[in-house]
Amino acid sequence: MNTTDAIIIGAGPCGLSAAIHLQKLGLQVVLLEKGSIVNSIYRYPTHQTFFSSSLKLSIGDIPFITAKEKPQRNDALVYYRTVAELEQLDIRSGEEVTSVRKDGGKFVITSDKAVYTADYTIVATGYYDQPNTLDVPGADLPHVHHYFKEAHPYFRKHVLVIGGKNSAVDAALELERAGAYVTVVYRGSDYSKSVKPWILPGFESLVNSGKIRMLFDASVEEITETAVTVRTYDGREEIPSDAVFAMIGYHPDYDFLETMGIRLDRQSGCPEYDPDTMETSVRNLFIAGVIAAGNNANSIFIENGRHHGEQIAGTVMGRMDADL
Ligand SMILES: Cc1cc2nc3c(=O)[nH]c(=O)nc-3n(C[C@H](O)[C@H](O)[C@H](O)COP(=O)(O)OP(=O)(O)OC[C@H]3O[C@@H](n4cnc5c(N)ncnc54)[C@H](O)[C@@H]3O)c2cc1C
C-alpha cells in the first residue's frame, strides 16, 4: 500500500495545474495517468492549432512562449512536459485508476498497478476517451471514426463528416485541402455559434464554391461499408463514403464518477459539486477540469479549468489550518 497526501486522477492540463497548487501547500501529490502526460492533447489532430492563445493555456505561473499567438499541438506537448519537469511532478503514466473508495477518513485508490491511500482525491479525467456515438445501423463499422488525426490517407476519397462544431469544421477543412471529396452532415439549421469566427469565413467560401458539400437539417439514418444514408427536408439520399468522421462530441465517464459516490445529474451529465471549492458530495473528493462540465464540454476548457486547482488548494489549505 502506497501512502500519499493527495492523488490526482488524470494528468491533463487541469490535473497538472491542480498538482502544482497542492504541491505549493507542501503536500505530497501523485498523479495517476492511464495514457501519457496530457494524453488528450497528444490525441488531437496532428496539425491542430489551439483556439486559445498560449498565455491562456499556461499553468503554474510558468510562461508558455510561442512565436505565434496561438500554439500548435506540438508546442503544447513540449510546454506541459517542461512544466512537469520544472515542478518535479510525480506522474505515473500508463497507470489506470479502476476504483476509488473511502475507508474511514482516507481514500483507497486502486489502479491497474498499485493501491494507494490518500487524504484528498482529485478527479481530472476529462471526457475525451468517451466519444458520443450514433444510434444508427452501421455506426460501429471500422471506417466510422470519432477522432481525426490526419487527412493524407483520404486523398481522392469520399469522406462524410458528421457534426457542425469546431472539430467537424476543422476536419472538413483539412480533408478538403488534402484532396478528399467532403460532405458535411449537420442536424442544425445554420452554422453553430461555437465555430471560431476566424475559421468560419474560409469554410463558408469552400461551401459556396462547391468544394465542400454542406447539408443542414440533415440526419444520418444508416451507414454501410460504401455509403451513408442521409435524411434532409428534400428526402433521403445515399452518399458514397469511403470514410466517416462522426465528430459529435464526447462525454464524461458517468459510471466511474458514480462508483466513487459522486452524485450526478444524468440529464446534464454534471457531477454535483460546489463551484467555489470544486468539492463533490463526498468530503475531500474534488473534481478539476472539463469533467465538471458534464455533457456541455464547451463551458469548461483549459482556459478556465486550469484555475480549478487554485480553488481546490484554497479549500485544502483551510482544512490543514483547521487541523493545526
Ligand atoms: C481538437 C481540440 C482542440 C482544443 N482546443 C482548445 C483550446 O484551444 N483551448 C482550450 O482551452 N481548450 C481546447 N480544447 C479542449 C481541451 O482539450 C480540454 O478542455 C482539456 O483537455 C481539458 O483538460 P482536463 O485536464 O480537464 O482533461 P484532459 O485533458 O482530457 O485530461 C484527462 C486525463 O485523464 C486521463 N484519465 C482518464 N481516465 C483515467 C483513469 N481512470 N485513470 C487514469 N487516468 C485517466 C486521460 O488519459 C487524460 O490524460 C480542445 C479540444 C480538442 C479536442
mmCIF file of C-alpha atoms and ligand atoms in Angstrom:
data_model
loop_
_atom_site.group_PDB
_atom_site.id
_atom_site.type_symbol
_atom_site.label_atom_id
_atom_site.label_comp_id
_atom_site.label_asym_id
_atom_site.label_seq_id
_atom_site.Cartn_x
_atom_site.Cartn_y
_atom_site.Cartn_z
ATOM 1 C CA MET A 1 0.000 0.000 0.000
ATOM 2 C CA ASN A 2 1.386 3.431 -1.044
ATOM 3 C CA THR A 3 0.528 6.366 1.189
ATOM 4 C CA THR A 4 0.426 9.946 -0.038
ATOM 5 C CA ASP A 5 -1.374 13.184 0.797
ATOM 6 C CA ALA A 6 -3.233 13.667 -2.490
ATOM 7 C CA ILE A 7 -3.940 11.599 -5.572
ATOM 8 C CA ILE A 8 -4.864 13.270 -8.834
ATOM 9 C CA ILE A 9 -6.504 11.034 -11.427
ATOM 10 C CA GLY A 10 -5.579 12.293 -14.889
ATOM 11 C CA ALA A 11 -2.504 14.269 -15.984
ATOM 12 C CA GLY A 12 -4.275 16.602 -18.407
ATOM 13 C CA PRO A 13 -3.628 20.359 -18.169
ATOM 14 C CA CYS A 14 -6.163 20.763 -15.346
ATOM 15 C CA GLY A 15 -4.836 17.805 -13.345
ATOM 16 C CA LEU A 16 -1.289 19.155 -13.732
ATOM 17 C CA SER A 17 -2.386 22.598 -12.603
ATOM 18 C CA ALA A 18 -4.116 21.152 -9.527
ATOM 19 C CA ALA A 19 -0.959 19.181 -8.696
ATOM 20 C CA ILE A 20 1.191 22.319 -8.823
ATOM 21 C CA HIS A 21 -1.134 24.220 -6.485
ATOM 22 C CA LEU A 22 -1.352 21.339 -3.994
ATOM 23 C CA GLN A 23 2.417 20.820 -4.032
ATOM 24 C CA LYS A 24 2.818 24.507 -3.174
ATOM 25 C CA LEU A 25 0.996 23.734 0.107
ATOM 26 C CA GLY A 26 3.740 21.236 0.901
ATOM 27 C CA LEU A 27 1.596 18.191 0.138
ATOM 28 C CA GLN A 28 2.937 15.028 -1.424
ATOM 29 C CA VAL A 29 0.980 14.634 -4.654
ATOM 30 C CA VAL A 30 0.856 11.667 -7.038
ATOM 31 C CA LEU A 31 -0.734 11.930 -10.487
ATOM 32 C CA LEU A 32 -2.044 8.684 -11.938
ATOM 33 C CA GLU A 33 -2.448 8.811 -15.712
ATOM 34 C CA LYS A 34 -3.683 5.950 -17.839
ATOM 35 C CA GLY A 35 -2.077 7.249 -21.027
ATOM 36 C CA SER A 36 0.777 9.689 -21.383
ATOM 37 C CA ILE A 37 1.030 13.152 -19.842
ATOM 38 C CA VAL A 38 -1.639 15.427 -21.472
ATOM 39 C CA ASN A 39 -2.977 12.412 -23.303
ATOM 40 C CA SER A 40 -5.986 14.222 -24.782
ATOM 41 C CA ILE A 41 -3.743 16.815 -26.428
ATOM 42 C CA TYR A 42 -1.484 14.028 -27.644
ATOM 43 C CA ARG A 43 -4.581 12.533 -29.351
ATOM 44 C CA TYR A 44 -5.642 15.815 -31.029
ATOM 45 C CA PRO A 45 -5.334 16.070 -34.818
ATOM 46 C CA THR A 46 -1.593 16.123 -35.543
ATOM 47 C CA HIS A 47 -1.640 19.640 -37.030
ATOM 48 C CA GLN A 48 -4.153 21.164 -34.601
ATOM 49 C CA THR A 49 -3.820 24.854 -33.810
ATOM 50 C CA PHE A 50 -5.311 25.876 -30.459
ATOM 51 C CA PHE A 51 -8.077 28.456 -30.479
ATOM 52 C CA SER A 52 -6.638 29.843 -27.239
ATOM 53 C CA SER A 53 -3.533 31.954 -27.008
ATOM 54 C CA SER A 54 -0.548 30.336 -25.302
ATOM 55 C CA LEU A 55 -1.000 32.799 -22.432
ATOM 56 C CA LYS A 56 -4.407 31.287 -21.634
ATOM 57 C CA LEU A 57 -3.109 27.723 -21.723
ATOM 58 C CA SER A 58 -0.254 28.316 -19.292
ATOM 59 C CA ILE A 59 -0.331 26.802 -15.815
ATOM 60 C CA GLY A 60 1.539 27.257 -12.557
ATOM 61 C CA ASP A 61 2.827 30.730 -13.488
ATOM 62 C CA ILE A 62 5.218 29.145 -15.986
ATOM 63 C CA PRO A 63 5.207 31.203 -19.197
ATOM 64 C CA PHE A 64 4.180 29.416 -22.384
ATOM 65 C CA ILE A 65 6.144 31.268 -25.029
ATOM 66 C CA THR A 66 5.444 30.637 -28.702
ATOM 67 C CA ALA A 67 6.369 32.546 -31.832
ATOM 68 C CA LYS A 68 2.731 32.702 -32.925
ATOM 69 C CA GLU A 69 -0.102 33.839 -30.655
ATOM 70 C CA LYS A 70 -1.956 30.521 -30.900
ATOM 71 C CA PRO A 71 0.206 27.472 -30.327
ATOM 72 C CA GLN A 72 0.076 24.172 -32.154
ATOM 73 C CA ARG A 73 -0.475 20.765 -30.574
ATOM 74 C CA ASN A 74 3.232 20.003 -30.556
ATOM 75 C CA ASP A 75 4.107 23.312 -28.831
ATOM 76 C CA ALA A 76 1.678 22.375 -26.060
ATOM 77 C CA LEU A 77 3.110 18.869 -25.680
ATOM 78 C CA VAL A 78 6.580 20.395 -25.202
ATOM 79 C CA TYR A 79 5.231 23.033 -22.809
ATOM 80 C CA TYR A 80 3.352 20.666 -20.489
ATOM 81 C CA ARG A 81 6.292 18.226 -20.397
ATOM 82 C CA THR A 82 8.532 21.165 -19.443
ATOM 83 C CA VAL A 83 6.122 22.218 -16.695
ATOM 84 C CA ALA A 84 6.121 18.679 -15.296
ATOM 85 C CA GLU A 85 9.939 18.732 -15.224
ATOM 86 C CA LEU A 86 10.238 22.182 -13.660
ATOM 87 C CA GLU A 87 7.627 21.446 -10.999
ATOM 88 C CA GLN A 88 9.010 17.932 -10.442
ATOM 89 C CA LEU A 89 5.569 16.416 -10.654
ATOM 90 C CA ASP A 90 5.249 12.756 -9.692
ATOM 91 C CA ILE A 91 3.343 11.460 -12.732
ATOM 92 C CA ARG A 92 2.768 7.719 -13.025
ATOM 93 C CA SER A 93 1.803 7.372 -16.683
ATOM 94 C CA GLY A 94 0.382 4.180 -18.115
ATOM 95 C CA GLU A 95 -1.453 3.585 -14.839
ATOM 96 C CA GLU A 96 -5.247 3.488 -14.935
ATOM 97 C CA VAL A 97 -7.319 4.087 -11.825
ATOM 98 C CA THR A 98 -10.050 1.479 -11.561
ATOM 99 C CA SER A 99 -11.683 2.366 -8.249
ATOM 100 C CA VAL A 100 -11.835 4.995 -5.522
ATOM 101 C CA ARG A 101 -13.481 4.264 -2.190
ATOM 102 C CA LYS A 102 -13.459 5.842 1.222
ATOM 103 C CA ASP A 103 -12.271 3.871 4.221
ATOM 104 C CA GLY A 104 -12.776 5.911 7.376
ATOM 105 C CA GLY A 105 -11.406 9.376 6.627
ATOM 106 C CA LYS A 106 -8.993 8.177 3.910
ATOM 107 C CA PHE A 107 -9.369 7.313 0.266
ATOM 108 C CA VAL A 108 -8.274 3.963 -1.087
ATOM 109 C CA ILE A 109 -7.381 4.372 -4.752
ATOM 110 C CA THR A 110 -6.810 1.243 -6.808
ATOM 111 C CA SER A 111 -5.078 1.309 -10.162
ATOM 112 C CA ASP A 112 -4.150 -1.495 -12.513
ATOM 113 C CA LYS A 113 -0.653 -1.351 -10.951
ATOM 114 C CA ALA A 114 -0.957 -0.477 -7.244
ATOM 115 C CA VAL A 115 -3.131 0.542 -4.309
ATOM 116 C CA TYR A 116 -2.764 3.975 -2.691
ATOM 117 C CA THR A 117 -4.206 5.710 0.349
ATOM 118 C CA ALA A 118 -4.631 9.477 0.373
ATOM 119 C CA ASP A 119 -6.354 12.215 2.355
ATOM 120 C CA TYR A 120 -7.514 14.023 -0.799
ATOM 121 C CA THR A 121 -8.510 12.782 -4.242
ATOM 122 C CA ILE A 122 -8.939 14.986 -7.291
ATOM 123 C CA VAL A 123 -10.695 13.555 -10.325
ATOM 124 C CA ALA A 124 -9.434 15.257 -13.501
ATOM 125 C CA THR A 125 -10.286 12.593 -16.037
ATOM 126 C CA GLY A 126 -11.739 14.821 -18.779
ATOM 127 C CA TYR A 127 -14.185 13.436 -21.342
ATOM 128 C CA TYR A 128 -12.113 12.756 -24.452
ATOM 129 C CA ASP A 129 -11.963 8.977 -24.060
ATOM 130 C CA GLN A 130 -15.754 8.598 -24.336
ATOM 131 C CA PRO A 131 -16.990 9.736 -27.768
ATOM 132 C CA ASN A 132 -20.702 10.202 -28.333
ATOM 133 C CA THR A 133 -21.915 7.581 -30.753
ATOM 134 C CA LEU A 134 -24.682 7.453 -33.338
ATOM 135 C CA ASP A 135 -27.651 5.224 -32.712
ATOM 136 C CA VAL A 136 -27.995 4.026 -36.311
ATOM 137 C CA PRO A 137 -27.194 0.787 -38.142
ATOM 138 C CA GLY A 138 -23.525 0.667 -39.138
ATOM 139 C CA ALA A 139 -22.381 3.179 -36.508
ATOM 140 C CA ASP A 140 -19.759 0.759 -35.231
ATOM 141 C CA LEU A 141 -18.258 -0.136 -38.615
ATOM 142 C CA PRO A 142 -14.441 0.163 -38.663
ATOM 143 C CA HIS A 143 -14.378 3.085 -41.100
ATOM 144 C CA VAL A 144 -16.512 5.205 -38.735
ATOM 145 C CA HIS A 145 -14.108 7.301 -36.663
ATOM 146 C CA HIS A 146 -14.594 9.624 -33.687
ATOM 147 C CA TYR A 147 -11.099 11.072 -33.735
ATOM 148 C CA PHE A 148 -9.488 12.836 -36.665
ATOM 149 C CA LYS A 149 -5.712 12.637 -36.902
ATOM 150 C CA GLU A 150 -4.535 13.481 -40.448
ATOM 151 C CA ALA A 151 -6.108 13.959 -43.868
ATOM 152 C CA HIS A 152 -3.409 12.421 -46.051
ATOM 153 C CA PRO A 153 -4.941 8.892 -46.357
ATOM 154 C CA TYR A 154 -8.146 10.394 -47.754
ATOM 155 C CA PHE A 155 -6.690 11.932 -50.926
ATOM 156 C CA ARG A 156 -9.356 11.410 -53.646
ATOM 157 C CA LYS A 157 -11.605 9.545 -51.201
ATOM 158 C CA HIS A 158 -15.219 10.321 -50.424
ATOM 159 C CA VAL A 159 -15.389 11.389 -46.797
ATOM 160 C CA LEU A 160 -18.517 12.187 -44.841
ATOM 161 C CA VAL A 161 -18.108 14.345 -41.747
ATOM 162 C CA ILE A 162 -20.940 14.375 -39.206
ATOM 163 C CA GLY A 163 -21.274 17.418 -36.944
ATOM 164 C CA GLY A 164 -21.195 21.186 -37.245
ATOM 165 C CA LYS A 165 -18.905 22.409 -34.497
ATOM 166 C CA ASN A 166 -15.184 23.140 -34.449
ATOM 167 C CA SER A 167 -13.921 19.552 -34.629
ATOM 168 C CA ALA A 168 -16.123 18.803 -37.656
ATOM 169 C CA VAL A 169 -15.277 22.062 -39.429
ATOM 170 C CA ASP A 170 -11.529 21.699 -38.768
ATOM 171 C CA ALA A 171 -11.527 18.113 -40.041
ATOM 172 C CA ALA A 172 -13.540 19.041 -43.162
ATOM 173 C CA LEU A 173 -11.136 21.888 -43.988
ATOM 174 C CA GLU A 174 -8.049 19.728 -43.645
ATOM 175 C CA LEU A 175 -9.643 16.899 -45.647
ATOM 176 C CA GLU A 176 -10.611 19.240 -48.473
ATOM 177 C CA ARG A 177 -7.072 20.658 -48.596
ATOM 178 C CA ALA A 178 -5.723 17.108 -48.894
ATOM 179 C CA GLY A 179 -7.887 16.383 -51.926
ATOM 180 C CA ALA A 180 -10.766 14.464 -50.319
ATOM 181 C CA TYR A 181 -14.361 14.851 -51.579
ATOM 182 C CA VAL A 182 -16.039 16.126 -48.440
ATOM 183 C CA THR A 183 -19.692 16.183 -47.409
ATOM 184 C CA VAL A 184 -20.620 17.594 -44.014
ATOM 185 C CA VAL A 185 -23.892 16.444 -42.464
ATOM 186 C CA TYR A 186 -25.196 18.595 -39.644
ATOM 187 C CA ARG A 187 -28.537 18.433 -37.838
ATOM 188 C CA GLY A 188 -28.536 22.187 -37.114
ATOM 189 C CA SER A 189 -30.214 24.693 -39.426
ATOM 190 C CA ASP A 190 -27.212 27.032 -39.596
ATOM 191 C CA TYR A 191 -23.559 27.131 -38.625
ATOM 192 C CA SER A 192 -23.041 26.534 -34.934
ATOM 193 C CA LYS A 193 -22.271 29.694 -32.946
ATOM 194 C CA SER A 194 -19.378 27.835 -31.352
ATOM 195 C CA VAL A 195 -17.433 27.678 -34.641
ATOM 196 C CA LYS A 196 -14.496 30.043 -34.241
ATOM 197 C CA PRO A 197 -15.115 33.298 -36.131
ATOM 198 C CA TRP A 198 -11.705 33.234 -37.831
ATOM 199 C CA ILE A 199 -12.387 29.702 -39.186
ATOM 200 C CA LEU A 200 -15.930 30.141 -40.497
ATOM 201 C CA PRO A 201 -15.378 32.512 -43.466
ATOM 202 C CA GLY A 202 -12.867 30.164 -45.113
ATOM 203 C CA PHE A 203 -15.169 27.222 -44.587
ATOM 204 C CA GLU A 204 -18.208 29.074 -45.931
ATOM 205 C CA SER A 205 -16.348 30.122 -49.040
ATOM 206 C CA LEU A 206 -15.439 26.482 -49.767
ATOM 207 C CA VAL A 207 -19.090 25.550 -49.326
ATOM 208 C CA ASN A 208 -20.228 28.418 -51.573
ATOM 209 C CA SER A 209 -17.759 27.420 -54.266
ATOM 210 C CA GLY A 210 -18.941 23.797 -54.097
ATOM 211 C CA LYS A 211 -15.635 22.412 -52.829
ATOM 212 C CA ILE A 212 -17.279 21.175 -49.627
ATOM 213 C CA ARG A 213 -20.879 19.973 -49.652
ATOM 214 C CA MET A 214 -22.735 21.142 -46.548
ATOM 215 C CA LEU A 215 -26.097 19.623 -45.586
ATOM 216 C CA PHE A 216 -28.039 21.390 -42.826
ATOM 217 C CA ASP A 217 -31.091 19.916 -41.053
ATOM 218 C CA ALA A 218 -29.694 16.565 -42.020
ATOM 219 C CA SER A 219 -29.546 13.334 -40.061
ATOM 220 C CA VAL A 220 -27.781 10.063 -40.688
ATOM 221 C CA GLU A 221 -30.051 7.029 -40.962
ATOM 222 C CA GLU A 222 -27.682 4.232 -41.894
ATOM 223 C CA ILE A 223 -24.010 3.622 -42.608
ATOM 224 C CA THR A 224 -22.741 0.816 -44.815
ATOM 225 C CA GLU A 225 -19.205 -0.042 -45.982
ATOM 226 C CA THR A 226 -19.593 2.204 -49.044
ATOM 227 C CA ALA A 227 -22.316 4.796 -48.366
ATOM 228 C CA VAL A 228 -24.244 6.776 -45.779
ATOM 229 C CA THR A 229 -27.999 7.266 -45.985
ATOM 230 C CA VAL A 230 -28.872 10.822 -45.001
ATOM 231 C CA ARG A 231 -32.322 12.324 -44.475
ATOM 232 C CA THR A 232 -32.946 16.008 -45.225
ATOM 233 C CA TYR A 233 -36.099 18.057 -45.939
ATOM 234 C CA ASP A 234 -35.659 17.027 -49.581
ATOM 235 C CA GLY A 235 -35.908 13.344 -48.693
ATOM 236 C CA ARG A 236 -33.396 10.540 -48.425
ATOM 237 C CA GLU A 237 -30.057 10.379 -50.140
ATOM 238 C CA GLU A 238 -27.353 7.724 -50.293
ATOM 239 C CA ILE A 239 -23.964 9.462 -50.223
ATOM 240 C CA PRO A 240 -20.889 7.455 -51.278
ATOM 241 C CA SER A 241 -18.466 7.371 -48.340
ATOM 242 C CA ASP A 242 -15.118 5.628 -48.004
ATOM 243 C CA ALA A 243 -14.715 7.007 -44.504
ATOM 244 C CA VAL A 244 -16.966 8.641 -41.935
ATOM 245 C CA PHE A 245 -15.880 11.043 -39.203
ATOM 246 C CA ALA A 246 -18.587 11.321 -36.548
ATOM 247 C CA MET A 247 -17.367 14.447 -34.754
ATOM 248 C CA ILE A 248 -20.355 14.697 -32.449
ATOM 249 C CA GLY A 249 -18.719 15.310 -29.120
ATOM 250 C CA TYR A 250 -17.602 13.427 -26.061
ATOM 251 C CA HIS A 251 -18.955 12.828 -22.581
ATOM 252 C CA PRO A 252 -17.610 12.110 -19.074
ATOM 253 C CA ASP A 253 -17.411 8.559 -17.759
ATOM 254 C CA TYR A 254 -20.635 8.755 -15.725
ATOM 255 C CA ASP A 255 -20.339 5.252 -14.252
ATOM 256 C CA PHE A 256 -16.801 5.851 -12.978
ATOM 257 C CA LEU A 257 -17.896 9.006 -11.138
ATOM 258 C CA GLU A 258 -20.909 7.285 -9.596
ATOM 259 C CA THR A 259 -18.843 4.355 -8.314
ATOM 260 C CA MET A 260 -16.908 6.905 -6.214
ATOM 261 C CA GLY A 261 -20.138 8.057 -4.600
ATOM 262 C CA ILE A 262 -20.291 11.321 -6.602
ATOM 263 C CA ARG A 263 -23.916 12.289 -7.255
ATOM 264 C CA LEU A 264 -24.623 13.027 -10.899
ATOM 265 C CA ASP A 265 -27.419 14.633 -12.906
ATOM 266 C CA ARG A 266 -27.808 12.056 -15.664
ATOM 267 C CA GLN A 267 -29.636 14.573 -17.888
ATOM 268 C CA SER A 268 -26.840 17.158 -17.968
ATOM 269 C CA GLY A 269 -24.065 14.685 -17.122
ATOM 270 C CA CYS A 270 -22.921 17.167 -14.449
ATOM 271 C CA PRO A 271 -21.429 15.883 -11.238
ATOM 272 C CA GLU A 272 -22.776 17.551 -8.114
ATOM 273 C CA TYR A 273 -20.102 19.886 -6.747
ATOM 274 C CA ASP A 274 -19.597 23.213 -5.062
ATOM 275 C CA PRO A 275 -18.401 25.654 -7.765
ATOM 276 C CA ASP A 276 -16.491 27.692 -5.172
ATOM 277 C CA THR A 277 -14.415 24.790 -3.887
ATOM 278 C CA MET A 278 -14.783 22.125 -6.638
ATOM 279 C CA GLU A 279 -15.610 19.637 -3.865
ATOM 280 C CA THR A 280 -18.141 16.911 -4.700
ATOM 281 C CA SER A 281 -20.820 15.452 -2.476
ATOM 282 C CA VAL A 282 -18.034 13.294 -0.945
ATOM 283 C CA ARG A 283 -15.850 15.248 1.502
ATOM 284 C CA ASN A 284 -12.275 15.783 0.263
ATOM 285 C CA LEU A 285 -13.126 14.352 -3.148
ATOM 286 C CA PHE A 286 -12.709 17.129 -5.731
ATOM 287 C CA ILE A 287 -13.139 17.453 -9.475
ATOM 288 C CA ALA A 288 -10.988 19.578 -11.772
ATOM 289 C CA GLY A 289 -11.185 20.499 -15.423
ATOM 290 C CA VAL A 290 -13.712 19.672 -18.092
ATOM 291 C CA ILE A 291 -15.179 16.735 -16.147
ATOM 292 C CA ALA A 292 -17.135 19.387 -14.194
ATOM 293 C CA ALA A 293 -18.949 20.464 -17.377
ATOM 294 C CA GLY A 294 -20.903 17.245 -17.868
ATOM 295 C CA ASN A 295 -22.200 16.989 -21.418
ATOM 296 C CA ASN A 296 -21.679 20.694 -22.098
ATOM 297 C CA ALA A 297 -17.961 20.466 -22.801
ATOM 298 C CA ASN A 298 -17.984 23.931 -24.385
ATOM 299 C CA SER A 299 -18.418 25.575 -20.985
ATOM 300 C CA ILE A 300 -15.112 24.432 -19.464
ATOM 301 C CA PHE A 301 -11.827 24.064 -21.272
ATOM 302 C CA ILE A 302 -8.178 24.606 -20.433
ATOM 303 C CA GLU A 303 -8.564 28.397 -20.266
ATOM 304 C CA ASN A 304 -10.874 28.240 -17.243
ATOM 305 C CA GLY A 305 -10.404 24.657 -15.965
ATOM 306 C CA ARG A 306 -6.740 25.407 -15.233
ATOM 307 C CA HIS A 307 -7.924 27.617 -12.331
ATOM 308 C CA HIS A 308 -9.785 24.815 -10.532
ATOM 309 C CA GLY A 309 -6.539 23.779 -8.836
ATOM 310 C CA GLU A 310 -6.317 27.144 -7.067
ATOM 311 C CA GLN A 311 -9.844 26.713 -5.691
ATOM 312 C CA ILE A 312 -9.115 23.171 -4.518
ATOM 313 C CA ALA A 313 -5.824 24.208 -2.903
ATOM 314 C CA GLY A 314 -7.597 27.071 -1.125
ATOM 315 C CA THR A 315 -10.081 24.650 0.439
ATOM 316 C CA VAL A 316 -7.411 22.108 1.359
ATOM 317 C CA MET A 317 -5.305 24.844 2.955
ATOM 318 C CA GLY A 318 -8.283 25.897 5.080
ATOM 319 C CA ARG A 319 -8.698 22.305 6.294
ATOM 320 C CA MET A 320 -4.978 21.926 7.026
ATOM 321 C CA ASP A 321 -5.060 25.153 9.079
ATOM 322 C CA ALA A 322 -8.138 23.933 10.970
ATOM 323 C CA ASP A 323 -6.319 20.676 11.858
ATOM 324 C CA LEU A 324 -3.376 22.550 13.415
HETATM 325 C C1 LIG B 1 -9.147 19.393 -31.133
HETATM 326 C C2 LIG B 1 -9.328 20.136 -29.838
HETATM 327 C C3 LIG B 1 -8.855 21.431 -29.692
HETATM 328 C C4 LIG B 1 -8.989 22.097 -28.487
HETATM 329 N N1 LIG B 1 -8.511 23.379 -28.358
HETATM 330 C C5 LIG B 1 -8.606 24.010 -27.167
HETATM 331 C C6 LIG B 1 -8.118 25.346 -27.000
HETATM 332 O O1 LIG B 1 -7.617 25.986 -27.923
HETATM 333 N N2 LIG B 1 -8.230 25.933 -25.768
HETATM 334 C C7 LIG B 1 -8.793 25.300 -24.697
HETATM 335 O O2 LIG B 1 -8.843 25.881 -23.610
HETATM 336 N N3 LIG B 1 -9.295 24.032 -24.830
HETATM 337 C C8 LIG B 1 -9.211 23.385 -26.032
HETATM 338 N N4 LIG B 1 -9.731 22.128 -26.166
HETATM 339 C C9 LIG B 1 -10.375 21.481 -25.005
HETATM 340 C C10 LIG B 1 -9.312 20.897 -24.074
HETATM 341 O O3 LIG B 1 -8.539 19.920 -24.733
HETATM 342 C C11 LIG B 1 -9.948 20.256 -22.852
HETATM 343 O O4 LIG B 1 -10.816 21.168 -22.245
HETATM 344 C C12 LIG B 1 -8.847 19.874 -21.858
HETATM 345 O O5 LIG B 1 -8.052 18.849 -22.381
HETATM 346 C C13 LIG B 1 -9.435 19.520 -20.529
HETATM 347 O O6 LIG B 1 -8.380 19.265 -19.648
HETATM 348 P P1 LIG B 1 -8.584 18.232 -18.457
HETATM 349 O O7 LIG B 1 -7.280 18.189 -17.737
HETATM 350 O O8 LIG B 1 -9.818 18.539 -17.722
HETATM 351 O O9 LIG B 1 -8.883 16.834 -19.200
HETATM 352 P P2 LIG B 1 -7.991 16.042 -20.252
HETATM 353 O O10 LIG B 1 -7.007 16.902 -20.927
HETATM 354 O O11 LIG B 1 -8.926 15.251 -21.085
HETATM 355 O O12 LIG B 1 -7.163 15.060 -19.318
HETATM 356 C C14 LIG B 1 -7.773 13.965 -18.670
HETATM 357 C C15 LIG B 1 -6.701 12.903 -18.455
HETATM 358 O O13 LIG B 1 -7.220 11.885 -17.608
HETATM 359 C C16 LIG B 1 -6.736 10.638 -18.052
HETATM 360 N N5 LIG B 1 -7.629 9.602 -17.497
HETATM 361 C C17 LIG B 1 -8.939 9.405 -17.802
HETATM 362 N N6 LIG B 1 -9.436 8.386 -17.059
HETATM 363 C C18 LIG B 1 -8.413 7.930 -16.286
HETATM 364 C C19 LIG B 1 -8.289 6.889 -15.310
HETATM 365 N N7 LIG B 1 -9.333 6.119 -14.982
HETATM 366 N N8 LIG B 1 -7.087 6.690 -14.721
HETATM 367 C C20 LIG B 1 -6.030 7.470 -15.031
HETATM 368 N N9 LIG B 1 -6.076 8.473 -15.952
HETATM 369 C C21 LIG B 1 -7.262 8.705 -16.556
HETATM 370 C C22 LIG B 1 -6.772 10.767 -19.572
HETATM 371 O O14 LIG B 1 -5.907 9.840 -20.183
HETATM 372 C C23 LIG B 1 -6.315 12.213 -19.765
HETATM 373 O O15 LIG B 1 -4.918 12.332 -19.939
HETATM 374 C C24 LIG B 1 -9.627 21.447 -27.382
HETATM 375 C C25 LIG B 1 -10.109 20.151 -27.523
HETATM 376 C C26 LIG B 1 -9.968 19.491 -28.731
HETATM 377 C C27 LIG B 1 -10.498 18.074 -28.855
#
